[in-house]
Tab-separated table of C-alpha atoms in Angstrom:
chain	number	residue	atom	x	y	z
G	1	MET	CA	-35.677	101.621	131.429
G	2	ASP	CA	-38.607	100.092	128.986
G	3	LYS	CA	-37.247	101.939	126.015
G	4	VAL	CA	-33.516	100.989	126.846
G	5	MET	CA	-34.379	97.089	126.795
G	6	ASN	CA	-36.816	97.729	123.839
G	7	LEU	CA	-34.154	99.195	121.439
G	8	ALA	CA	-31.550	96.674	123.104
G	9	SER	CA	-33.740	93.823	121.432
G	10	GLN	CA	-34.458	95.062	118.360
G	11	ARG	CA	-31.045	94.248	116.657
G	12	ALA	CA	-28.377	91.605	117.222
G	13	VAL	CA	-26.022	93.963	118.573
G	14	VAL	CA	-26.729	97.619	120.232
G	15	VAL	CA	-24.321	100.012	121.494
G	16	PHE	CA	-25.474	102.960	123.713
G	17	SER	CA	-22.616	105.859	123.330
G	18	VAL	CA	-21.761	109.448	123.567
G	19	SER	CA	-20.652	111.022	120.418
G	20	SER	CA	-17.412	112.568	122.183
G	21	CYS	CA	-16.308	109.486	124.087
G	22	CYS	CA	-13.057	107.696	123.050
G	23	MET	CA	-13.658	104.537	124.634
G	24	CYS	CA	-17.149	104.417	122.970
G	25	HIS	CA	-15.183	105.109	119.543
G	26	THR	CA	-13.112	102.048	120.422
G	27	ILE	CA	-15.959	99.837	120.923
G	28	LYS	CA	-17.927	100.839	117.703
G	29	ARG	CA	-14.606	100.429	115.616
G	30	LEU	CA	-14.021	97.056	117.382
G	31	LEU	CA	-17.169	96.041	116.448
G	32	CYS	CA	-17.131	97.420	112.829
G	33	ASP	CA	-13.821	95.838	112.085
G	34	LEU	CA	-15.144	92.386	113.116
G	35	GLY	CA	-17.873	92.915	110.534
G	36	VAL	CA	-20.943	93.759	113.044
G	37	ASN	CA	-23.394	96.594	111.960
G	38	PRO	CA	-24.399	97.388	115.305
G	39	ALA	CA	-27.272	99.891	116.179
G	40	ILE	CA	-25.856	102.657	118.080
G	41	HIS	CA	-27.624	105.149	119.869
G	42	GLU	CA	-25.928	108.149	120.682
G	43	LEU	CA	-27.228	109.574	123.955
G	44	ASP	CA	-25.890	113.072	123.522
G	45	GLU	CA	-27.711	113.671	119.877
G	46	ASP	CA	-31.449	113.424	121.690
G	47	PRO	CA	-31.465	115.711	124.711
G	48	LYS	CA	-34.493	114.540	126.250
G	49	GLU	CA	-34.675	110.815	125.212
G	50	GLY	CA	-30.883	110.241	125.794
G	51	THR	CA	-31.000	112.030	129.177
G	52	GLU	CA	-33.776	109.380	130.095
G	53	MET	CA	-31.893	106.733	128.733
G	54	GLU	CA	-28.657	107.623	130.299
G	55	LYS	CA	-30.470	107.433	133.612
G	56	ALA	CA	-31.727	104.059	133.091
G	57	LEU	CA	-28.390	102.877	131.979
G	58	ILE	CA	-27.026	104.216	135.397
G	59	LYS	CA	-29.509	102.358	137.325
G	60	LEU	CA	-28.887	99.307	135.251
G	61	LEU	CA	-25.159	99.293	135.753
G	62	GLY	CA	-24.844	101.124	139.065
G	63	ARG	CA	-22.379	103.369	137.625
G	64	SER	CA	-21.823	106.549	135.719
G	65	PRO	CA	-20.888	107.441	133.106
G	66	PRO	CA	-22.791	104.348	131.870
G	67	VAL	CA	-21.244	104.410	128.299
G	68	PRO	CA	-20.257	102.583	126.081
G	69	VAL	CA	-22.755	99.844	127.005
G	70	VAL	CA	-23.114	96.829	124.677
G	71	PHE	CA	-26.257	94.552	124.132
G	72	ILE	CA	-25.763	91.173	122.177
G	73	GLY	CA	-28.652	88.911	120.903
G	74	GLY	CA	-30.818	91.443	123.635
G	75	GLN	CA	-28.621	90.573	126.425
G	76	LEU	CA	-26.391	93.322	128.668
G	77	ILE	CA	-22.915	92.406	127.902
G	78	GLY	CA	-21.545	95.531	129.615
G	79	LEU	CA	-18.968	98.065	129.419
G	80	THR	CA	-15.681	98.352	127.458
G	81	ASP	CA	-13.908	96.034	130.138
G	82	LYS	CA	-15.840	93.417	129.617
G	83	VAL	CA	-16.274	93.473	125.490
G	84	MET	CA	-12.402	93.692	125.615
G	85	SER	CA	-12.065	91.034	127.874
G	86	LEU	CA	-14.257	88.838	125.438
G	87	HIS	CA	-12.625	89.681	122.797
G	88	LEU	CA	-9.188	88.993	124.227
G	89	SER	CA	-10.351	85.498	125.457
G	90	GLY	CA	-11.606	84.824	122.182
G	91	ASN	CA	-15.271	84.676	123.503
G	92	LEU	CA	-16.913	87.812	121.685
G	93	ILE	CA	-16.814	86.214	118.088
G	94	PRO	CA	-18.758	83.312	119.249
G	95	LEU	CA	-21.327	85.618	120.918
G	96	LEU	CA	-22.018	87.727	117.779
G	97	LYS	CA	-22.069	84.409	115.587
G	98	ASN	CA	-24.859	83.105	117.960
G	99	ALA	CA	-26.627	86.564	117.921
G	100	GLY	CA	-26.527	86.353	114.147
G	101	ALA	CA	-24.346	89.546	113.884
G	102	ILE	CA	-21.754	87.897	111.840
G	103	TRP	CA	-21.715	85.020	109.617
G	104	LEU	CA	-18.190	84.011	109.274
């Protein structure tokens, strides 16, 4: 859990993902289209660390699979449904601005 929280606090936006996940791709694409340059951690690309981080995310979120999970400003935002709800309600961009992830 410490590794996940440490990584989550190192950049304005952090995404934990799996490279073959279509919902992960959707969230990464949304953030990039908004002008965000997130730190992306592909759990399947590091067998040892990725598995440990996946277990920590399952414990944190209480569900499996635990991806994509987004942290903004070091705070857990959640999975796809939460990110998309924030975007559709107009609340995602202010969060990104407050975290310093976008300037406009």
